[in-house]
Coordinates of C-alpha atoms and ligand atoms in Angstrom, one line a residue:
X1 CA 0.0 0.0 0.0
X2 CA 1.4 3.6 -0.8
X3 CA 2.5 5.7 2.0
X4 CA -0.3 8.0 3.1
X5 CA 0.1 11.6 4.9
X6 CA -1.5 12.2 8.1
X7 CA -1.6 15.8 9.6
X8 CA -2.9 16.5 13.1
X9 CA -3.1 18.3 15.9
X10 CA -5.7 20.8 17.3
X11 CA -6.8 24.2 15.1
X12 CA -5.0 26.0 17.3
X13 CA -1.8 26.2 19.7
X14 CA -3.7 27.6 23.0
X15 CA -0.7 27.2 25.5
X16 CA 2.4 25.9 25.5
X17 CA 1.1 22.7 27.8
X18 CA -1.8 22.1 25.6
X19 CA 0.6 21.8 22.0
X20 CA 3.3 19.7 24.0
X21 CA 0.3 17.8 25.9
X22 CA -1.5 17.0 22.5
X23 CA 2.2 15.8 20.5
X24 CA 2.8 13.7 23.5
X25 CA -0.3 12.0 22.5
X26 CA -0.3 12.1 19.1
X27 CA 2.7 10.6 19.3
X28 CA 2.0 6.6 20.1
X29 CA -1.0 6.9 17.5
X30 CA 1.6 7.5 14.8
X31 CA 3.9 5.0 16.0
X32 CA 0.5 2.3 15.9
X33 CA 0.0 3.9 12.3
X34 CA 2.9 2.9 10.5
X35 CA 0.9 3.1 6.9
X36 CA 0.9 7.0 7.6
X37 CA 3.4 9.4 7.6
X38 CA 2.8 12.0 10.8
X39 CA 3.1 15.5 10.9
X40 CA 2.0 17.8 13.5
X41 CA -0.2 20.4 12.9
X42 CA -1.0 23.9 15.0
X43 CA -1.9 27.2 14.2
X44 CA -0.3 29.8 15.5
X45 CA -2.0 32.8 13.1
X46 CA -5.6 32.3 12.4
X47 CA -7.2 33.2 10.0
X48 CA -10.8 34.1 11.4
X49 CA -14.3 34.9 9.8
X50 CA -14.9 37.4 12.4
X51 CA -12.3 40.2 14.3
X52 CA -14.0 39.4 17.1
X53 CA -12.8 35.5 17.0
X54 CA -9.8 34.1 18.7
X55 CA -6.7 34.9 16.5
X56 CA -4.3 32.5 17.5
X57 CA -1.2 33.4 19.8
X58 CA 1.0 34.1 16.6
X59 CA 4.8 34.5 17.4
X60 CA 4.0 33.7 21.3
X61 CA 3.0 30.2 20.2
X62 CA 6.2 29.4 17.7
X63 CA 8.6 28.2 20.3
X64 CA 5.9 25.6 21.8
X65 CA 5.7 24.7 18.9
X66 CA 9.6 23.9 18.4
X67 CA 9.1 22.2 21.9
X68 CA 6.6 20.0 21.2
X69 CA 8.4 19.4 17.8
X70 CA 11.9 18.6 19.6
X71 CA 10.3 16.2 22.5
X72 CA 8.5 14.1 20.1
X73 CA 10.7 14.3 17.0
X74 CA 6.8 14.9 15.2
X75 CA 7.5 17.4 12.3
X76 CA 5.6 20.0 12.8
X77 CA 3.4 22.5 10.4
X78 CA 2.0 25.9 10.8
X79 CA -0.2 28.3 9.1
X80 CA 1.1 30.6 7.6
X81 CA -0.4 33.5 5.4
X82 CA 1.8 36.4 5.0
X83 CA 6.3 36.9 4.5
X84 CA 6.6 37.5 8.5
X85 CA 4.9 34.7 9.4
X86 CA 6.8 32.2 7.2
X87 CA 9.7 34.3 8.8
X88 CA 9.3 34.0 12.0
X89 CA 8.5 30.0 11.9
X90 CA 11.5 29.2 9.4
X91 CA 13.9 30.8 11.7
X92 CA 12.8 29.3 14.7
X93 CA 12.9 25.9 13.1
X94 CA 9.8 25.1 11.2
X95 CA 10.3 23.9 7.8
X96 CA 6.6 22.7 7.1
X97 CA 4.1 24.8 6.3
X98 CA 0.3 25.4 5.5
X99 CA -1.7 27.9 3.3
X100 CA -5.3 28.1 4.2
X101 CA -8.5 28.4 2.3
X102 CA -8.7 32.2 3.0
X103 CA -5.1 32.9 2.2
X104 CA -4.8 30.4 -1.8
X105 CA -7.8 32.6 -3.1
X106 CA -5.5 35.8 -3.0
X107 CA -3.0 35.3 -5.8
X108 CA -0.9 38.6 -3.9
X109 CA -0.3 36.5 -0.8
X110 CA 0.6 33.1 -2.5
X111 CA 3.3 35.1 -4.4
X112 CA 4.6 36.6 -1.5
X113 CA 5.3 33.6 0.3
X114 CA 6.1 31.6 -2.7
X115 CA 8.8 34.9 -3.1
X116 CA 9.7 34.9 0.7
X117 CA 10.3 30.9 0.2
X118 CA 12.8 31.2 -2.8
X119 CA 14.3 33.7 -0.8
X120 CA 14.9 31.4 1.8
X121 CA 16.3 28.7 -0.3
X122 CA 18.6 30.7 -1.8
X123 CA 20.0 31.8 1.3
X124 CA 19.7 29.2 3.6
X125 CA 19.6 25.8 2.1
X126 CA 22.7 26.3 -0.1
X127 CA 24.2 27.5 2.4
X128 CA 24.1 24.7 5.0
X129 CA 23.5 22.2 2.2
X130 CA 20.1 20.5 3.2
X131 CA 18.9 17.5 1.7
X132 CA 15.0 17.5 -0.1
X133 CA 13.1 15.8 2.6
X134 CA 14.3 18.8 5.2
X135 CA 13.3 21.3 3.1
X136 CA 9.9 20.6 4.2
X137 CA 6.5 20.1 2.8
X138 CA 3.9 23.0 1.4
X139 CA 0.6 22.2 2.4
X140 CA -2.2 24.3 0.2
X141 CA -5.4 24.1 1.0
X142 CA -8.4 24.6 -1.8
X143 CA -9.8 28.2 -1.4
X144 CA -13.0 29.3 0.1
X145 CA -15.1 28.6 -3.0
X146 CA -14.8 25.8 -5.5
X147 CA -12.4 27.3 -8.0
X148 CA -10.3 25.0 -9.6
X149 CA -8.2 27.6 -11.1
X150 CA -7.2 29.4 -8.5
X151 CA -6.1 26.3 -6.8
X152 CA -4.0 25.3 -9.1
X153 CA -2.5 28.8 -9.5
X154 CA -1.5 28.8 -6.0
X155 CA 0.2 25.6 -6.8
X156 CA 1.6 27.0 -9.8
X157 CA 2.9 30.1 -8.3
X158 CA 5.0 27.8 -5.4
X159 CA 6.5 25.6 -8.0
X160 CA 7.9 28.1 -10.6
X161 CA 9.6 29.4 -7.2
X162 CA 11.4 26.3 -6.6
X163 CA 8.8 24.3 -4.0
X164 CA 8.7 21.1 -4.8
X165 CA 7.3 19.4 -1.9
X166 CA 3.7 20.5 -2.4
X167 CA 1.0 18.4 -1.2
X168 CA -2.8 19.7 -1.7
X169 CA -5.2 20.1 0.9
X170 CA -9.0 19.4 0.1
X171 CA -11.0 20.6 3.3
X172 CA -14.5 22.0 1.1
X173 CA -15.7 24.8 -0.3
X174 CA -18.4 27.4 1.2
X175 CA -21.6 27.6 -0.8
X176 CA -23.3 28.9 1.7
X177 CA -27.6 28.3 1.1
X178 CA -26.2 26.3 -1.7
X179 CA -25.0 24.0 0.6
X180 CA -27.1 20.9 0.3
X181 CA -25.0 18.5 2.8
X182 CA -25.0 18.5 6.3
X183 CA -21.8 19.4 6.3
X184 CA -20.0 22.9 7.1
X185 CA -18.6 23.0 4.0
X186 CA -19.8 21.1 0.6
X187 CA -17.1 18.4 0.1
X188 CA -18.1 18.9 -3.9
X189 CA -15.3 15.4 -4.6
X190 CA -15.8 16.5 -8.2
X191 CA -13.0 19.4 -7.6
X192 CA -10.3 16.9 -6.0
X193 CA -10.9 14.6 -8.5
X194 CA -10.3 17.0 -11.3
X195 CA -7.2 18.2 -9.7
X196 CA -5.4 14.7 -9.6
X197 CA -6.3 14.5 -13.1
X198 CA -4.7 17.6 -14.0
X199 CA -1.8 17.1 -11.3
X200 CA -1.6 12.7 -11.2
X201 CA 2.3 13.3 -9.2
X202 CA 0.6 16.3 -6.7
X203 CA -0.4 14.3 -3.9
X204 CA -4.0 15.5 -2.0
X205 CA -4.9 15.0 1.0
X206 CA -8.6 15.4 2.7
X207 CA -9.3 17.6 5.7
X208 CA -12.1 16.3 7.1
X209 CA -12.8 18.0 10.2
X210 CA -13.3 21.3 8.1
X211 CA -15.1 19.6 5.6
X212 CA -17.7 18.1 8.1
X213 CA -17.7 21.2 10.9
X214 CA -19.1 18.1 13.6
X215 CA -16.9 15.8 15.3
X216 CA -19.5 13.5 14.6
X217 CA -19.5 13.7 11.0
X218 CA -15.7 13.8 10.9
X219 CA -15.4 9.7 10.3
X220 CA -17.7 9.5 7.4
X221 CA -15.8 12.4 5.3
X222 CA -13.0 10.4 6.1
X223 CA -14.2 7.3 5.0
X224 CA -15.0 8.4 1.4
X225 CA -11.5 9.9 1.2
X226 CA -10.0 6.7 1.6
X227 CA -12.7 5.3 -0.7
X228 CA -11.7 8.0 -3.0
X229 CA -8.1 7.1 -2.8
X230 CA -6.6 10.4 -1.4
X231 CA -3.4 10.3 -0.5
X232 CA -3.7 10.6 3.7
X233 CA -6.2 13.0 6.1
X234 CA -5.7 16.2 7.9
X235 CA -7.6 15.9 11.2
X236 CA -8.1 18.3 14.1
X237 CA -7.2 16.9 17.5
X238 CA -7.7 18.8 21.0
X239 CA -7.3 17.1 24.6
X240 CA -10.3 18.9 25.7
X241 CA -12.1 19.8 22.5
X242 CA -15.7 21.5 23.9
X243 CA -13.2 24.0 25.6
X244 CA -11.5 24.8 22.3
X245 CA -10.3 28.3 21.7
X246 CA -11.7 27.4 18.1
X247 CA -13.5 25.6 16.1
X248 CA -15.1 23.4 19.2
X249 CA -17.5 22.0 17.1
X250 CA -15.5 19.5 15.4
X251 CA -12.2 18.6 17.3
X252 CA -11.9 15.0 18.0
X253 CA -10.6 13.7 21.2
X254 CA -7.1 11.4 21.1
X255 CA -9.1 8.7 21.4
X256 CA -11.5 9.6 19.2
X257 CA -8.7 9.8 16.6
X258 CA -7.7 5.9 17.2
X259 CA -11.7 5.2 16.9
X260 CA -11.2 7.0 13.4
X261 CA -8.4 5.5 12.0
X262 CA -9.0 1.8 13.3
X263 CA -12.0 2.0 11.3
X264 CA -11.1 3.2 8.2
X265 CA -11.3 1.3 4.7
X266 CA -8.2 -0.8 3.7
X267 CA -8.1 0.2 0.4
X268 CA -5.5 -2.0 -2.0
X269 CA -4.7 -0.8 -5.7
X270 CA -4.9 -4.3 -7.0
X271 CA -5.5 -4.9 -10.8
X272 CA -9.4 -5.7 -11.8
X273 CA -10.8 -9.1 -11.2
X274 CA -12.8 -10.9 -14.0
X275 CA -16.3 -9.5 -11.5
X276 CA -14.9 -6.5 -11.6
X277 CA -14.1 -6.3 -15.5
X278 CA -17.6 -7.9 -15.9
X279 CA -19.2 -5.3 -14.0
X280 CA -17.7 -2.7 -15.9
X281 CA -18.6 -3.8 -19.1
X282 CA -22.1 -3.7 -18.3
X283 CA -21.5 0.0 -17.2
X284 CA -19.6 0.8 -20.7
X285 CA -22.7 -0.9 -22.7
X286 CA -25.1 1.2 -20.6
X287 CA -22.9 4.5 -21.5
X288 CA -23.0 3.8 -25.3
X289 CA -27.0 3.3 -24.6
X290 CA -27.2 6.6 -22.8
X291 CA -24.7 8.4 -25.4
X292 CA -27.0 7.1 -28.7
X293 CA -30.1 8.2 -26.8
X294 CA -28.8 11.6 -26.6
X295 CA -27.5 12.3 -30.0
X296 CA -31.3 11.3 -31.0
X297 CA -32.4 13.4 -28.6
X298 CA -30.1 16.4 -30.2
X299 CA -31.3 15.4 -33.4
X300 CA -35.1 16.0 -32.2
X301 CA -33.9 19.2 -30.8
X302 CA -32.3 20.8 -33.5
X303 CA -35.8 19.9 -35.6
X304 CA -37.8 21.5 -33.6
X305 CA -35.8 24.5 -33.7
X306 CA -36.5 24.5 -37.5
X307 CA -40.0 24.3 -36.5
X308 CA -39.9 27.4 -34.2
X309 CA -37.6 29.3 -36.4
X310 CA -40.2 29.0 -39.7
X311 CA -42.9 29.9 -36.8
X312 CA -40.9 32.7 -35.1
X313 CA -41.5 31.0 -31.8
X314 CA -39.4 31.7 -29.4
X315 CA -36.8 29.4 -28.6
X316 CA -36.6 29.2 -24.9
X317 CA -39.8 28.1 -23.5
X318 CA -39.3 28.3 -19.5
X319 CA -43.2 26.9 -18.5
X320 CA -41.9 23.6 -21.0
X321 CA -38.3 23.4 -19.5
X322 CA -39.8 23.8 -15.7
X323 CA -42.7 20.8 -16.1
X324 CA -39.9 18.5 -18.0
X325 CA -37.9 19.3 -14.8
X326 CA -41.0 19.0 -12.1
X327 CA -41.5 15.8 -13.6
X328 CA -38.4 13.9 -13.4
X329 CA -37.8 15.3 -10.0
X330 CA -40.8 13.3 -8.7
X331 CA -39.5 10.3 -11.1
X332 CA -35.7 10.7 -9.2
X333 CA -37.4 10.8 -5.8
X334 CA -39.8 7.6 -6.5
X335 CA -36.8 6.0 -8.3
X336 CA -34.2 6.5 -5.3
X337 CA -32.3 9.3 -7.4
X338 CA -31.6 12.2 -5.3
X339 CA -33.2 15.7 -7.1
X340 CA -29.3 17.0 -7.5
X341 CA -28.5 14.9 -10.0
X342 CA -31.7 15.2 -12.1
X343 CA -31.3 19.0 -11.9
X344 CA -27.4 19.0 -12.9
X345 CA -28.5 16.1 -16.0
X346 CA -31.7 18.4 -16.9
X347 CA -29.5 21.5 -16.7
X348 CA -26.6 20.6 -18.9
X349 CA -29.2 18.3 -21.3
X350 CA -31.4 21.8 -21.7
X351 CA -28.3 23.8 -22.5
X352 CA -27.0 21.8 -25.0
X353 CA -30.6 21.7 -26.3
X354 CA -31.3 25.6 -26.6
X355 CA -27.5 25.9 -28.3
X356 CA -28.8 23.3 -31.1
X357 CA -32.0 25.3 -31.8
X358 CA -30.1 28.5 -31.7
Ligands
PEP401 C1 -7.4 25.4 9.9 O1 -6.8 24.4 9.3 O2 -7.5 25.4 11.1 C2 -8.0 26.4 9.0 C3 -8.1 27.6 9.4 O3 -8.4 25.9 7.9 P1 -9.1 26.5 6.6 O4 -8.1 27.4 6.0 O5 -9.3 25.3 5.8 O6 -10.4 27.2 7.0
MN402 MN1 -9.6 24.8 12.3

């Protein structure tokens, strides 16, 4: 089985007790973990909705960080979101890093830090001749809202300055009433997905715990990343989570975290057996089935827009478009399809529709 990342630790570094506290029993987990590869993750600088939120300890908290990081020989990982704070953790001995959601959707802070980095490596690394693997790691987490491309220009904007250990975060996107899970923020897998296809060597990794916003929603995110292949899990971890500084809600306990893990899917990448094949056939025959009934459908379409056209009718017809729609969604329901996935087929069927007849 490839090696997977794991990355925890609580949102925040509260006290220097509570970050040494929480390594010390992080610690054993890892060792009982061997498939993953720990880091330690705690915020120093957060990044808060409100002003009126906690904001982290920032500089205060960097050396029990370095403690925490010495006792336990865990490598640790900060957030970081502007030049002095990638400063200040670098020379006190960090050498992994994190960019959050709020910080990859503004293309002036990446390049700073991605800037501030190369500086550092110039300087530095040549200097006292580090290998790779201390250089560190680059965590980037998705931005707020589902934007592939500014995700990967984040990416893009650390690698052409000489970062090469970049994994990707996926930790949901806000929709806000668009949200349709029960979830804090709208996993939306699609994105993830996408990016591995347009990255296959970046590895991703899934952050639960922002994803679901409930500790008790926490395992099942992280189940479906495993199902889903990603490459390891970023998960929050507080020795007294209700008392949290931030985000209470959806800290796990130590223990909790050895509940989560031991229960995980043991996904293998073994090569397709003959049921496997055999099912997938079937799905390939149904595809071409689909694909044919479409084209005809097209073909209708564009026929019907001759029709209109000789009639000047116009060709959008909302009242038609909304029964086709009202309809199917009462099929879906009755025919254990959920109402998302008829709108998002209807949607993109109409549109294709409306170009043929214009
Ligand atoms: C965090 O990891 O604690 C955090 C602030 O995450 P995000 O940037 O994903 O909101
Ligand atoms: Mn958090």
């Amino acid at each position: 089985m490839k090696q997977k990342i794991l990355l925890v630790g609580p949102c925040a570094a509260e006290s220097e007790q509570q970050v040494v506290d929480t390594a010390a029993a992080i610690l054993p987990i890892a060792a009982a973990h061997p498939q993953f590869t720990t880091y330690y993750r705690a915020g120093a600088w957060k990044p808060r909705t409100s002003p009126t939120s906690f904001q982290g300890f920032g500089e205060q908290a960097i050396p029990w960080l370095i403690k925490a990081q010495t006792a336990t020989g865990l490598n640790v990982v900060t957030e970081v979101a502007e030049p002095k704070h990638l400063l200040a953790a670098y020379n006190a001995g960090i050498r992994n890093f994190w960019i959050g959601a709020r910080t990859t959707a503004n293309p002036f802070l990446v390049q700073s830090l991605a800037d501030t980095m190369k500086e550092l490596a110039s300087t530095s690394y040549i200097q006292i001749g580090l290998g790779d693997i201390e250089k560190g790691m680059f965590f980037i987490k998705n931005p707020i809202s589902p934007d592939i491309d500014l995700w990967e220009g984040a990416i893009r904007r650390l690698r052409d300055a000489g970062i090469n250990n970049i994994v990707a975060v996926h930790r949901g996107f806000s929709l806000g009433e668009r949200n349709a899970t029960a979830y804090r923020n709208a996993p939306c897998w699609s994105v993830p997905i996408e990016l591995r296809q347009h990255c296959p060597d970046l590895p991703i990794l899934c952050d639960p715990s922002h994803i679901a916003g409930r500790r008790d929603l926490v395992e099942e995110v992280a189940r479906e990343a495993m199902l889903l292949d990603m490459d390891g899990l970023m998960i929050e971890v507080h020795p007294h989570p209700e008392e949290a500084l931030s985000d209470a809600a959806q800290q796990l306990t130590p223990e909790a975290l050895i509940r989560l893990l031991d229960a995980l899917p043991k996904v293998t990448s073994s090569e397709p057996d003959q049921e496997l094949t055999g099912l997938r056939r079937q799905i390939d025959e149904i595809d071409d089935e689909i694909w044919a009934l479409i084209c005809r459908r097209m073909e209708i379409c564009s026929e019907i827009g001759r029709y209109k056209a000789a009639r000047h009718l116009p060709v959008l017809q909302q009242n038609r478009f909304e029964s086709l729609l009202k309809r199917r969604r009462i099929w879906a329901r009755k025919n254990g399809l959920s109402t998302e996935i008829v709108d998002r087929i209807m949607q993109a069927i109409h549109e294709e529709s409306l170009g043929k007849q214009l």
